[in-house]
Coordinates of C-alpha atoms and ligand atoms in Angstrom, one line a residue:
M4 CA 16.7 54.9 -38.3
T5 CA 19.6 52.3 -37.5
S6 CA 22.9 53.0 -38.6
C7 CA 22.9 50.5 -41.2
H8 CA 20.3 52.3 -43.5
I9 CA 22.9 54.8 -45.0
P10 CA 25.5 53.3 -47.3
P11 CA 29.0 53.8 -46.3
A12 CA 30.5 57.1 -47.5
G13 CA 33.1 56.4 -50.3
F14 CA 31.2 53.0 -51.0
R15 CA 30.5 52.4 -54.9
G16 CA 29.1 49.2 -55.2
A17 CA 24.8 48.6 -54.9
Y18 CA 24.0 49.2 -51.2
R19 CA 19.8 48.2 -49.9
S20 CA 18.7 48.1 -47.0
D21 CA 15.1 48.5 -48.1
D22 CA 12.6 45.4 -47.2
L23 CA 12.8 43.7 -50.8
A24 CA 16.5 43.7 -51.1
R25 CA 16.7 42.1 -47.7
A26 CA 14.0 39.7 -48.5
I27 CA 15.6 38.5 -51.1
Y28 CA 19.0 37.6 -49.5
S29 CA 17.0 35.7 -46.5
E30 CA 17.4 32.3 -48.3
S31 CA 20.3 30.5 -49.7
A32 CA 20.4 26.6 -50.6
G33 CA 20.1 25.4 -47.0
I34 CA 16.7 25.1 -44.9
G35 CA 17.1 28.4 -43.1
R36 CA 15.8 32.0 -43.2
I37 CA 17.5 34.8 -41.7
V38 CA 16.4 38.5 -43.1
P39 CA 19.5 40.2 -43.0
A40 CA 20.2 44.1 -42.0
A41 CA 21.2 45.1 -45.3
V42 CA 23.1 44.1 -48.5
A43 CA 26.1 45.7 -49.9
V44 CA 27.8 44.8 -53.8
P45 CA 31.2 45.6 -53.3
V46 CA 32.8 46.0 -56.9
D47 CA 36.6 45.6 -55.8
A48 CA 38.8 44.7 -52.9
D49 CA 39.0 48.6 -51.8
D50 CA 35.2 48.5 -51.5
V51 CA 35.4 45.6 -49.0
I52 CA 38.3 47.7 -46.9
T53 CA 35.4 50.5 -46.7
L54 CA 32.8 48.3 -45.5
V55 CA 34.8 46.5 -42.8
N56 CA 35.8 50.0 -41.6
W57 CA 32.4 51.1 -41.3
A58 CA 30.9 47.7 -40.0
R59 CA 33.8 47.7 -37.3
E60 CA 32.6 51.3 -36.3
R61 CA 29.1 50.2 -35.9
S62 CA 29.9 47.0 -34.2
L63 CA 27.8 45.7 -37.2
S64 CA 28.1 42.6 -38.5
L65 CA 29.0 41.3 -42.0
V66 CA 28.2 37.8 -43.8
P67 CA 30.5 37.2 -46.9
R68 CA 28.6 35.4 -49.4
G69 CA 29.4 34.1 -52.7
S70 CA 26.3 32.7 -54.9
G71 CA 24.4 31.5 -52.0
T72 CA 24.8 27.9 -52.9
S73 CA 26.3 26.5 -49.5
M74 CA 23.8 24.3 -47.4
G75 CA 24.9 25.2 -43.8
N76 CA 22.9 28.6 -43.5
G77 CA 26.4 29.9 -43.3
A78 CA 25.5 32.8 -45.8
I79 CA 22.5 34.0 -44.4
G80 CA 22.7 36.1 -41.3
P81 CA 21.3 38.9 -39.4
G82 CA 23.9 41.4 -40.5
V83 CA 24.6 42.9 -43.8
I84 CA 25.2 40.5 -46.3
V85 CA 28.4 41.3 -48.7
D86 CA 27.5 39.5 -52.0
L87 CA 31.2 39.0 -53.3
S88 CA 29.7 37.5 -57.2
R89 CA 30.6 41.2 -58.8
M90 CA 34.2 40.5 -57.9
N91 CA 34.5 38.1 -60.7
A92 CA 37.3 38.8 -62.6
I93 CA 39.5 35.9 -64.1
D94 CA 43.1 36.7 -64.8
N95 CA 45.5 34.2 -67.8
V96 CA 46.7 31.0 -66.5
D97 CA 50.5 31.3 -65.6
L98 CA 51.9 28.4 -67.5
M99 CA 54.7 28.6 -65.6
S100 CA 53.4 27.8 -62.6
H101 CA 50.4 26.0 -63.4
S102 CA 48.3 28.4 -61.4
I103 CA 45.1 31.2 -62.0
W104 CA 44.2 34.3 -60.1
A105 CA 40.4 35.0 -59.8
G106 CA 38.0 37.0 -58.6
P107 CA 35.8 35.6 -55.2
G108 CA 32.9 36.0 -57.0
A109 CA 34.5 33.9 -60.2
L110 CA 32.2 30.7 -61.0
R111 CA 34.2 27.6 -60.5
G112 CA 33.1 26.5 -64.3
D113 CA 34.1 29.8 -65.5
V114 CA 37.6 29.3 -63.8
N115 CA 37.9 25.7 -65.2
R116 CA 36.8 26.6 -68.6
A117 CA 39.6 29.6 -68.4
A118 CA 42.3 26.6 -67.5
H119 CA 41.0 24.1 -70.1
D120 CA 41.7 26.6 -73.0
S121 CA 45.4 26.3 -71.7
G122 CA 45.7 22.5 -70.9
L123 CA 44.8 22.6 -67.6
R124 CA 41.6 21.9 -65.3
F125 CA 40.6 23.0 -62.1
P126 CA 40.4 19.5 -60.3
V127 CA 38.2 20.2 -57.2
D128 CA 34.5 19.7 -59.2
P129 CA 31.2 20.4 -56.8
S130 CA 28.2 19.2 -58.8
S131 CA 27.4 23.1 -58.4
G132 CA 30.4 23.7 -60.0
E133 CA 28.5 26.0 -62.8
F134 CA 27.0 28.0 -59.9
C135 CA 29.0 28.3 -57.2
T136 CA 32.2 30.7 -56.5
V137 CA 35.8 30.0 -55.9
G138 CA 35.6 32.4 -52.9
G139 CA 32.9 30.2 -51.6
M140 CA 34.6 27.0 -52.6
V141 CA 37.8 28.3 -50.3
S142 CA 35.4 29.5 -47.7
T143 CA 33.4 26.0 -47.1
N144 CA 36.7 23.8 -48.4
A145 CA 34.5 22.6 -50.7
A146 CA 35.2 19.2 -52.6
G147 CA 33.8 17.3 -55.6
A148 CA 33.4 13.4 -57.1
H149 CA 37.2 13.9 -57.8
T150 CA 38.4 14.6 -54.8
L151 CA 38.8 10.9 -53.9
R152 CA 41.9 11.1 -56.0
F153 CA 42.4 15.1 -56.3
G154 CA 42.0 16.7 -52.9
A155 CA 39.9 19.1 -51.7
T156 CA 39.8 22.9 -52.9
R157 CA 42.5 23.4 -49.8
D158 CA 45.0 20.9 -51.8
W159 CA 44.9 23.6 -54.4
I160 CA 45.0 26.9 -53.0
I161 CA 48.1 28.6 -53.4
A162 CA 47.4 32.2 -52.1
L163 CA 44.8 34.2 -50.8
D164 CA 44.3 37.9 -50.6
C165 CA 42.2 38.9 -47.7
V166 CA 40.9 42.0 -46.1
F167 CA 40.8 41.5 -42.7
E168 CA 38.9 43.1 -39.1
D169 CA 40.5 46.0 -39.2
G170 CA 40.4 46.6 -42.9
S171 CA 43.8 45.6 -43.2
R172 CA 44.9 43.8 -47.2
A173 CA 47.2 41.2 -47.5
V174 CA 48.4 38.6 -50.1
I175 CA 48.5 35.0 -48.0
S176 CA 50.6 32.6 -49.4
R177 CA 51.9 29.1 -49.2
L178 CA 55.4 30.1 -50.8
A179 CA 56.0 33.1 -49.0
A180 CA 56.6 33.9 -45.2
A181 CA 53.4 35.5 -43.6
P182 CA 53.6 38.9 -44.0
K183 CA 54.2 41.4 -40.9
G184 CA 52.5 44.0 -39.4
I185 CA 48.9 42.7 -40.0
P186 CA 47.2 42.7 -36.3
A187 CA 45.5 39.8 -37.0
L188 CA 48.1 37.6 -37.8
D189 CA 50.4 39.2 -35.2
R190 CA 47.8 38.2 -32.3
F191 CA 47.5 34.6 -34.1
I192 CA 51.2 34.0 -34.6
A193 CA 51.8 35.4 -30.9
E194 CA 49.1 33.7 -29.0
V195 CA 47.7 30.7 -31.0
D196 CA 50.3 29.5 -33.2
P197 CA 52.6 27.8 -30.2
K198 CA 49.1 26.0 -28.9
I199 CA 48.8 24.1 -32.1
V200 CA 50.7 21.3 -32.3
S201 CA 49.7 17.8 -34.2
G202 CA 47.9 15.3 -32.2
D203 CA 44.8 12.9 -32.8
S204 CA 42.3 15.6 -30.7
L205 CA 43.0 17.8 -33.5
H206 CA 41.5 16.2 -36.5
H207 CA 38.7 13.4 -37.3
R208 CA 40.8 10.4 -37.7
G209 CA 40.2 8.0 -40.2
V210 CA 37.7 10.5 -41.9
A211 CA 38.8 11.2 -45.9
K212 CA 37.3 14.7 -45.8
D213 CA 36.7 17.5 -43.6
S214 CA 34.8 21.0 -44.0
S215 CA 33.9 21.0 -40.0
G216 CA 36.1 23.7 -37.5
Y217 CA 39.2 25.5 -38.5
G218 CA 41.8 23.6 -40.2
I219 CA 43.6 23.4 -37.6
A220 CA 45.1 20.0 -38.2
A221 CA 46.4 21.2 -41.6
Y222 CA 47.6 24.3 -40.1
A223 CA 50.0 21.9 -37.5
H224 CA 51.2 19.8 -40.7
T225 CA 52.4 22.4 -43.0
R226 CA 52.2 25.8 -40.7
K227 CA 50.6 27.6 -43.5
L228 CA 48.1 30.2 -43.0
V229 CA 46.3 29.4 -46.1
D230 CA 45.3 25.9 -44.4
L231 CA 43.9 27.8 -41.7
L232 CA 41.9 30.2 -43.9
V233 CA 40.4 27.4 -46.3
G234 CA 37.4 26.5 -45.1
S235 CA 36.8 29.6 -42.3
E236 CA 33.7 30.6 -43.8
G237 CA 34.0 34.0 -43.8
T238 CA 34.7 34.4 -40.0
L239 CA 38.1 35.3 -40.1
V240 CA 38.6 37.0 -43.3
I241 CA 37.3 38.2 -46.5
V242 CA 38.7 37.0 -49.4
V243 CA 39.3 39.4 -52.3
G244 CA 41.7 37.2 -54.1
V245 CA 42.8 33.4 -54.9
Q246 CA 45.4 31.7 -56.6
L247 CA 44.3 28.7 -57.6
G248 CA 46.7 25.3 -58.7
L249 CA 45.9 23.7 -61.8
A250 CA 46.5 20.3 -62.9
P251 CA 46.6 18.5 -66.8
L252 CA 43.9 17.8 -68.4
A253 CA 42.8 13.8 -67.9
R254 CA 44.1 12.0 -71.5
K255 CA 41.7 9.3 -71.2
R256 CA 38.5 8.7 -68.7
S257 CA 37.0 5.5 -68.1
S258 CA 34.1 4.4 -66.3
V259 CA 32.6 1.2 -64.5
L260 CA 29.5 0.8 -63.0
G261 CA 28.8 -1.6 -60.1
A262 CA 25.5 -3.2 -58.7
F263 CA 25.5 -5.0 -55.1
P264 CA 22.8 -7.1 -53.5
S265 CA 24.0 -5.5 -50.4
L266 CA 25.6 -2.5 -48.9
D267 CA 28.5 -4.3 -47.8
A268 CA 29.7 -5.7 -50.3
A269 CA 29.6 -1.9 -52.1
V270 CA 31.6 -0.6 -49.2
V271 CA 34.3 -3.4 -49.8
A272 CA 34.4 -2.6 -53.5
A273 CA 34.7 1.1 -53.0
A274 CA 38.2 0.5 -50.9
T275 CA 38.9 -1.6 -53.4
A276 CA 38.6 1.5 -56.3
R277 CA 40.3 3.5 -53.9
A278 CA 43.2 1.5 -53.6
A279 CA 43.4 1.1 -57.6
G280 CA 43.6 4.4 -57.9
A281 CA 40.2 5.2 -59.2
V282 CA 39.4 9.4 -59.7
A283 CA 36.1 9.3 -58.6
C284 CA 33.7 6.4 -56.8
E285 CA 30.5 7.4 -55.8
L286 CA 27.8 5.8 -53.5
L287 CA 23.9 5.5 -55.1
E288 CA 21.7 3.8 -52.2
K289 CA 18.3 2.0 -52.6
T290 CA 16.7 4.8 -51.6
F291 CA 18.3 7.0 -54.0
L292 CA 17.9 4.1 -56.9
D293 CA 13.9 3.8 -55.7
V294 CA 13.5 7.5 -56.7
A295 CA 15.6 7.0 -59.5
S296 CA 13.2 4.5 -60.9
A297 CA 10.1 5.9 -60.1
G298 CA 10.5 8.5 -62.7
E299 CA 11.0 6.0 -65.4
A300 CA 7.7 6.4 -67.1
D301 CA 8.0 10.1 -68.1
S302 CA 11.9 10.6 -68.2
P303 CA 13.6 7.1 -68.5
V304 CA 17.1 6.4 -67.8
A305 CA 18.6 4.0 -69.8
I306 CA 21.1 2.3 -67.5
L307 CA 18.6 1.6 -65.1
D308 CA 18.5 -1.8 -67.5
A309 CA 21.8 -2.6 -65.9
I310 CA 20.8 -2.8 -62.3
P311 CA 19.1 -6.4 -61.1
E312 CA 16.2 -6.6 -58.9
G313 CA 17.5 -6.7 -55.4
T314 CA 20.0 -4.8 -55.6
E315 CA 20.9 -2.8 -52.7
A316 CA 23.3 0.0 -53.8
V317 CA 25.1 0.9 -56.9
L318 CA 28.6 2.5 -57.2
L319 CA 30.0 4.3 -60.0
A320 CA 33.6 4.5 -60.6
E321 CA 35.8 6.3 -63.2
V322 CA 39.6 5.7 -63.8
E323 CA 42.0 7.8 -65.7
G324 CA 44.7 6.7 -67.8
A325 CA 47.5 8.2 -70.1
N326 CA 46.3 6.5 -73.2
D327 CA 42.7 4.7 -74.4
N328 CA 44.4 1.3 -73.5
E329 CA 45.8 2.0 -69.9
S330 CA 42.1 3.6 -69.0
D331 CA 40.1 1.2 -70.3
E332 CA 42.0 -1.8 -68.8
A333 CA 42.0 -0.1 -65.6
A334 CA 38.2 0.0 -66.2
R335 CA 37.9 -3.8 -67.0
Q336 CA 40.5 -4.8 -63.9
L337 CA 38.0 -2.8 -61.9
A338 CA 35.0 -4.4 -62.9
T339 CA 36.8 -7.5 -62.1
A340 CA 37.5 -6.4 -58.9
F341 CA 33.7 -5.3 -58.2
E342 CA 32.5 -8.8 -59.3
Q343 CA 35.2 -10.3 -56.6
S344 CA 33.6 -7.9 -54.0
G345 CA 30.0 -9.4 -55.0
A346 CA 28.6 -7.4 -57.5
S347 CA 26.0 -8.7 -59.2
N348 CA 26.1 -6.8 -62.3
T349 CA 28.8 -4.5 -64.0
R350 CA 29.2 -2.5 -66.7
V351 CA 32.1 -0.8 -68.0
A352 CA 31.5 2.3 -70.2
L353 CA 34.5 3.3 -72.8
G354 CA 33.5 5.6 -74.7
T355 CA 31.8 9.1 -73.8
S356 CA 28.4 8.4 -74.6
E357 CA 28.3 5.1 -72.7
Q358 CA 30.0 7.3 -69.8
H359 CA 27.4 10.0 -70.0
E360 CA 24.6 7.1 -69.9
I361 CA 26.4 5.4 -66.6
W362 CA 27.0 9.1 -65.2
E363 CA 23.5 10.4 -65.8
L364 CA 22.1 7.9 -62.9
R365 CA 23.9 10.3 -60.1
H366 CA 21.5 13.2 -61.5
A367 CA 18.5 11.3 -61.9
A368 CA 16.7 11.7 -58.4
S369 CA 17.2 15.7 -58.0
P370 CA 14.5 16.2 -60.9
I371 CA 12.0 13.7 -59.4
L372 CA 12.7 14.9 -56.1
G373 CA 11.5 18.0 -57.6
R374 CA 8.2 16.9 -58.6
L375 CA 7.1 15.2 -55.7
D376 CA 4.4 16.3 -53.9
P377 CA 4.9 19.8 -52.7
A378 CA 4.3 19.5 -49.2
L379 CA 7.1 16.9 -49.3
K380 CA 10.2 19.1 -48.7
S381 CA 13.9 17.8 -49.6
M382 CA 15.5 19.3 -46.6
Q383 CA 19.0 19.4 -46.3
F384 CA 20.6 19.2 -42.5
I385 CA 22.1 15.8 -42.2
E386 CA 23.4 16.4 -45.6
D387 CA 27.0 16.2 -45.3
G388 CA 28.4 13.6 -42.8
A389 CA 31.5 12.0 -42.8
V390 CA 33.0 9.0 -41.0
P391 CA 35.9 6.6 -41.4
V392 CA 36.4 4.5 -44.1
D393 CA 35.6 1.4 -42.6
R394 CA 32.7 2.9 -40.9
L395 CA 30.6 3.5 -44.0
A396 CA 28.1 0.9 -43.7
D397 CA 27.3 1.4 -40.1
Y398 CA 26.6 4.9 -40.9
V399 CA 24.2 4.5 -43.8
R400 CA 22.7 1.5 -41.6
G401 CA 22.3 3.8 -38.6
V402 CA 21.1 7.1 -40.9
K403 CA 18.1 4.6 -42.3
R404 CA 17.0 3.5 -38.8
V405 CA 17.2 6.8 -37.6
L406 CA 14.9 8.0 -40.5
E407 CA 12.7 4.7 -40.2
N408 CA 12.4 5.5 -36.4
N409 CA 10.8 8.7 -37.2
E410 CA 8.8 7.3 -39.7
L411 CA 10.6 9.9 -42.7
R412 CA 11.6 8.8 -46.3
G413 CA 14.8 9.9 -47.0
V414 CA 17.2 9.4 -50.2
I415 CA 20.5 8.4 -49.9
F416 CA 24.4 9.0 -52.0
G417 CA 27.6 10.0 -52.0
H418 CA 31.0 9.3 -52.0
A419 CA 31.8 6.2 -51.2
G420 CA 35.2 6.3 -51.7
D421 CA 35.6 8.5 -49.0
A422 CA 32.9 7.3 -46.7
H423 CA 31.1 10.5 -47.3
V424 CA 27.3 10.5 -47.7
H425 CA 24.9 13.0 -48.8
V426 CA 21.3 12.3 -47.0
N427 CA 17.9 14.2 -48.2
P428 CA 15.3 13.5 -45.7
L429 CA 11.9 14.3 -47.2
V430 CA 9.4 16.1 -44.7
D431 CA 5.8 16.5 -44.6
V432 CA 5.2 20.2 -43.7
T433 CA 1.4 19.5 -43.3
K434 CA 1.9 17.0 -40.3
R435 CA 1.9 19.0 -37.4
D436 CA 5.2 17.7 -35.3
W437 CA 7.2 17.8 -38.7
R438 CA 9.7 20.3 -36.9
Q439 CA 9.8 18.0 -34.0
S440 CA 10.8 15.4 -36.5
V441 CA 13.2 17.2 -37.9
E442 CA 15.0 18.6 -34.6
R443 CA 15.1 14.4 -33.4
V444 CA 16.7 13.2 -36.8
L445 CA 18.9 16.0 -36.4
A446 CA 19.9 15.1 -32.7
E447 CA 19.8 11.5 -33.3
V448 CA 22.4 11.3 -36.5
V449 CA 24.9 13.8 -34.8
D450 CA 24.9 11.1 -31.9
L451 CA 25.2 8.6 -34.7
T452 CA 28.8 10.6 -36.2
A453 CA 29.7 11.3 -32.8
Q454 CA 29.7 7.2 -32.0
L455 CA 31.5 6.5 -35.3
G456 CA 34.1 9.3 -34.7
G457 CA 33.2 11.0 -38.1
T458 CA 32.5 14.9 -39.2
L459 CA 29.1 16.5 -39.0
T460 CA 30.5 17.9 -43.0
G461 CA 32.9 16.4 -45.4
E462 CA 32.5 19.3 -47.6
H463 CA 29.5 21.8 -47.1
G464 CA 30.9 23.9 -43.9
D465 CA 29.7 24.1 -40.5
G466 CA 27.3 27.2 -40.8
R467 CA 24.9 28.6 -38.4
L468 CA 23.5 24.9 -38.5
R469 CA 26.1 22.8 -37.4
T470 CA 28.2 25.3 -35.2
P471 CA 26.2 25.0 -32.0
L472 CA 26.9 21.3 -32.4
L473 CA 30.5 21.2 -33.0
S474 CA 31.2 19.9 -29.5
R475 CA 29.3 17.1 -30.4
T476 CA 32.1 15.4 -32.3
W477 CA 35.5 17.7 -31.6
S478 CA 37.2 17.6 -28.8
A479 CA 37.8 20.2 -26.2
D480 CA 40.9 21.0 -27.3
A481 CA 40.2 21.7 -30.3
I482 CA 36.8 23.5 -29.1
E483 CA 39.2 26.0 -27.3
L484 CA 41.8 26.6 -30.4
F485 CA 38.5 27.0 -32.8
Q486 CA 37.8 30.5 -30.0
A487 CA 41.3 31.1 -29.7
V488 CA 41.8 31.6 -33.6
K489 CA 38.2 33.3 -33.5
S490 CA 39.5 35.8 -30.9
A491 CA 42.9 36.0 -32.6
F492 CA 41.3 37.2 -36.1
D493 CA 38.3 38.7 -34.9
P494 CA 38.1 40.3 -31.6
A495 CA 35.4 42.4 -32.1
G496 CA 33.2 39.4 -33.6
I497 CA 32.1 41.2 -36.9
M498 CA 32.9 38.3 -39.1
N499 CA 30.1 36.3 -39.7
P500 CA 29.4 35.6 -36.1
G501 CA 27.7 32.4 -35.2
V502 CA 29.5 30.6 -37.7
K503 CA 32.4 28.1 -36.3
V504 CA 32.4 29.4 -33.0
P505 CA 28.4 29.4 -31.2
L506 CA 27.1 32.4 -30.1
A507 CA 25.5 32.2 -26.6
N508 CA 22.0 30.0 -26.7
Q509 CA 22.4 29.6 -30.4
S510 CA 20.0 26.6 -31.8
P511 CA 20.8 24.7 -34.7
I512 CA 17.6 25.1 -36.5
G513 CA 16.1 28.3 -36.6
D514 CA 13.3 29.5 -38.9
I515 CA 13.0 26.9 -41.6
K516 CA 12.5 28.4 -44.9
Y517 CA 9.9 25.4 -45.8
D518 CA 7.7 26.4 -42.9
P519 CA 4.4 27.1 -44.2
L520 CA 3.8 29.2 -40.8
L521 CA 6.5 31.8 -41.3
P522 CA 5.3 35.1 -42.7
P523 CA 5.2 35.0 -46.6
L524 CA 8.1 36.6 -48.8
P525 CA 7.0 39.5 -50.8
P526 CA 5.4 37.9 -54.1
Q527 CA 8.0 39.6 -56.2
V528 CA 11.2 38.1 -54.1
R529 CA 9.0 34.4 -54.1
R530 CA 8.4 34.8 -58.0
A531 CA 12.7 35.6 -57.8
L532 CA 13.5 33.0 -55.7
D533 CA 11.8 30.4 -57.4
S534 CA 13.1 31.3 -60.7
I535 CA 16.4 29.7 -58.5
T536 CA 15.1 26.3 -59.4
D537 CA 17.1 26.8 -62.4
K538 CA 20.3 26.6 -60.4
R539 CA 22.4 28.7 -62.7
A540 CA 20.6 31.6 -60.9
Y541 CA 22.1 30.9 -58.1
S542 CA 25.3 33.1 -59.2
T543 CA 23.2 35.9 -60.3
F544 CA 23.6 38.8 -58.8
R545 CA 20.5 38.9 -56.5
L546 CA 19.6 42.5 -56.5
S547 CA 19.1 42.0 -60.1
L548 CA 16.1 39.7 -59.9
I549 CA 14.0 42.7 -58.1
P550 CA 13.0 46.0 -58.5
E551 CA 14.4 48.5 -56.9
S552 CA 11.7 49.9 -53.9
H553 CA 12.9 53.2 -52.2
Ligands
LIG628 C1 22.6 21.7 -56.4 C2 24.1 21.7 -54.9 C3 25.1 21.1 -55.2 C4 26.2 21.0 -54.6 N1 27.2 20.2 -54.8 C5 28.5 20.3 -53.9 C6 29.8 19.5 -54.3 O1 29.7 18.6 -54.7 N2 30.4 19.8 -53.4 C7 30.2 20.9 -52.5 O2 31.6 21.0 -51.7 N3 29.5 21.5 -52.5 C8 28.5 21.5 -52.7 N4 27.4 22.4 -52.6 C9 27.4 23.4 -51.7 C10 27.8 24.5 -52.0 O3 27.7 24.7 -53.7 C11 29.7 24.7 -51.7 O4 29.5 25.2 -50.7 C12 30.1 26.5 -52.8 O5 31.6 26.2 -52.3 C13 29.9 27.4 -52.3 O6 29.9 28.3 -53.2 P1 29.3 29.7 -52.8 O7 29.7 30.7 -53.8 O8 27.4 29.6 -52.8 O9 29.2 30.3 -51.2 P2 28.2 30.8 -50.5 O10 27.5 30.1 -50.2 O11 27.5 32.2 -50.9 O12 29.0 31.1 -49.1 C14 29.7 30.2 -48.8 C15 30.6 29.9 -47.4 O13 31.6 31.2 -47.5 C16 31.7 32.2 -47.3 N5 32.1 33.3 -48.3 C17 31.6 33.2 -49.4 N6 32.4 33.6 -50.2 C18 33.2 34.3 -49.4 C19 34.4 35.4 -49.7 N7 34.8 35.7 -50.6 N8 35.3 35.6 -48.3 C20 34.9 35.0 -47.3 N9 34.1 34.2 -47.2 C21 33.2 33.7 -48.0 C22 30.0 32.7 -46.4 O14 29.6 33.3 -45.7 C23 29.9 31.0 -46.5 O15 30.0 30.8 -45.2 C24 26.3 22.0 -53.7 C25 25.0 23.0 -53.5 C26 24.0 22.9 -54.2 C27 22.8 23.6 -54.3

């Protein structure tokens, strides 16, 4: 019996090492499957400390996890999963500082609703916001459509309550000096901090969003440990509390749709939207529009009428104003700018229902993808690249070429204003060489991203998928610093090893959960995981989806 079959002494949360429990945590939203050694669900920070001390004494690795919605396989792993979703308390809004404390397992949507009640909002809005946790958002530096104007999660984190690899606990705040007497911090400050000096080698120049590597560029700029810890994907600390900054609610919003006969025209228009202060500017490429219109017969999307034949790209943009006049006028001006950039049609939406109609298009493809031939799997493995803003069209064209050369269809959409593109290749897993196609496409898109000076992940994080590829897009200096940061914080390598710093011989793609040749998961686990197609179930405490099998 291995040492992880027996729960840590004094641990008060749920702890399971039976096959069913391990199976239900073997998958997340990404393509991977790794069966963990055990699952622990702490009830509070003391439980997390107990777990960390126990794991360190036994050289067991820990894989922190929120809702498991991340795409890069960072929330699955062979160690002990630490499911933080039960630590989901949300404090009252502090009206003086416009901030709120929440447990790591609090859902972004719940935190935002608490803020709304005080006339405030947490403006980072991933599409997964109703079912991802703020701990997960902190750890991936998550972002959303409104990041164009409001930035990513890092910009809104005031303080993090952290448990370190030796079981010590401290609040790291943007507003206070680093606490003394925490060995990980003392090592970092003494050995690594002096080596982190601002420079081009520490960031992807011209890239607007980045969740890859450690936040050394942000740290070089601010010297705030919070900036380093945000985006660290459970590899440096376990976050047990988050203080988030809040913004005032928008007074009035208006939206604009622009249909463009060429991708280049849309890219020019997106730059105009950004410069004009749009709060969001999303791209729907032809591959996306084709899928969205394929569903017309059974679920018509009214706004498709506004998209003329021959459209290569659609932009959906949003502006905000202090009052109706201001935001409506900004939307009209943006529509004119879109026309001057070559839009073949524009639609201005001022009222709530018209805006809803426009933005509905952004969600039109997902249900259709879900109804495709069951052999066709929409796989996320090149799903999050971002490039310097002026290289967006080159990137999209390059990705399309890679997919065509490998005879794969794909759906391309994203955050045009930030040159950040989501791509879902549709892979037929009944074809003999489907896995080789996946590997080739990944390698070719990594080459493309590197050539364009981009990052492999604008918001989803590296996970086990991208970590072995980091040396392709980061400088040797940056890679050396990532290793130094990891060694200072986690010398024994128990915190989510294989993420951010690769293990020896680590390959990006291991078991793929769609592989028909993988041993099937127990039927009750399969049923429970399939219920997660109802996205809210991501945030459900997973052990409650299956019976105990001791
Ligand atoms: C349909 C869908 C839409 C999405 N849309 C977006 C989007 O618009 N923008 C975006 O940025 N992302 C998006 N994502 C990805 C995902 O929702 C985000 O990455 C989110 O931040 C992950 O939160 P989570 O709670 O699921 O974290 P998990 O997936 O459980 O974990 C993510 C990473 O953080 C680490 N971690 C989690 N909690 C902690 C903690 N308390 N302490 C230390 N480490 C921790 C984990 O080890 C892992 O490495 C989407 C995902 C899906 C399925």
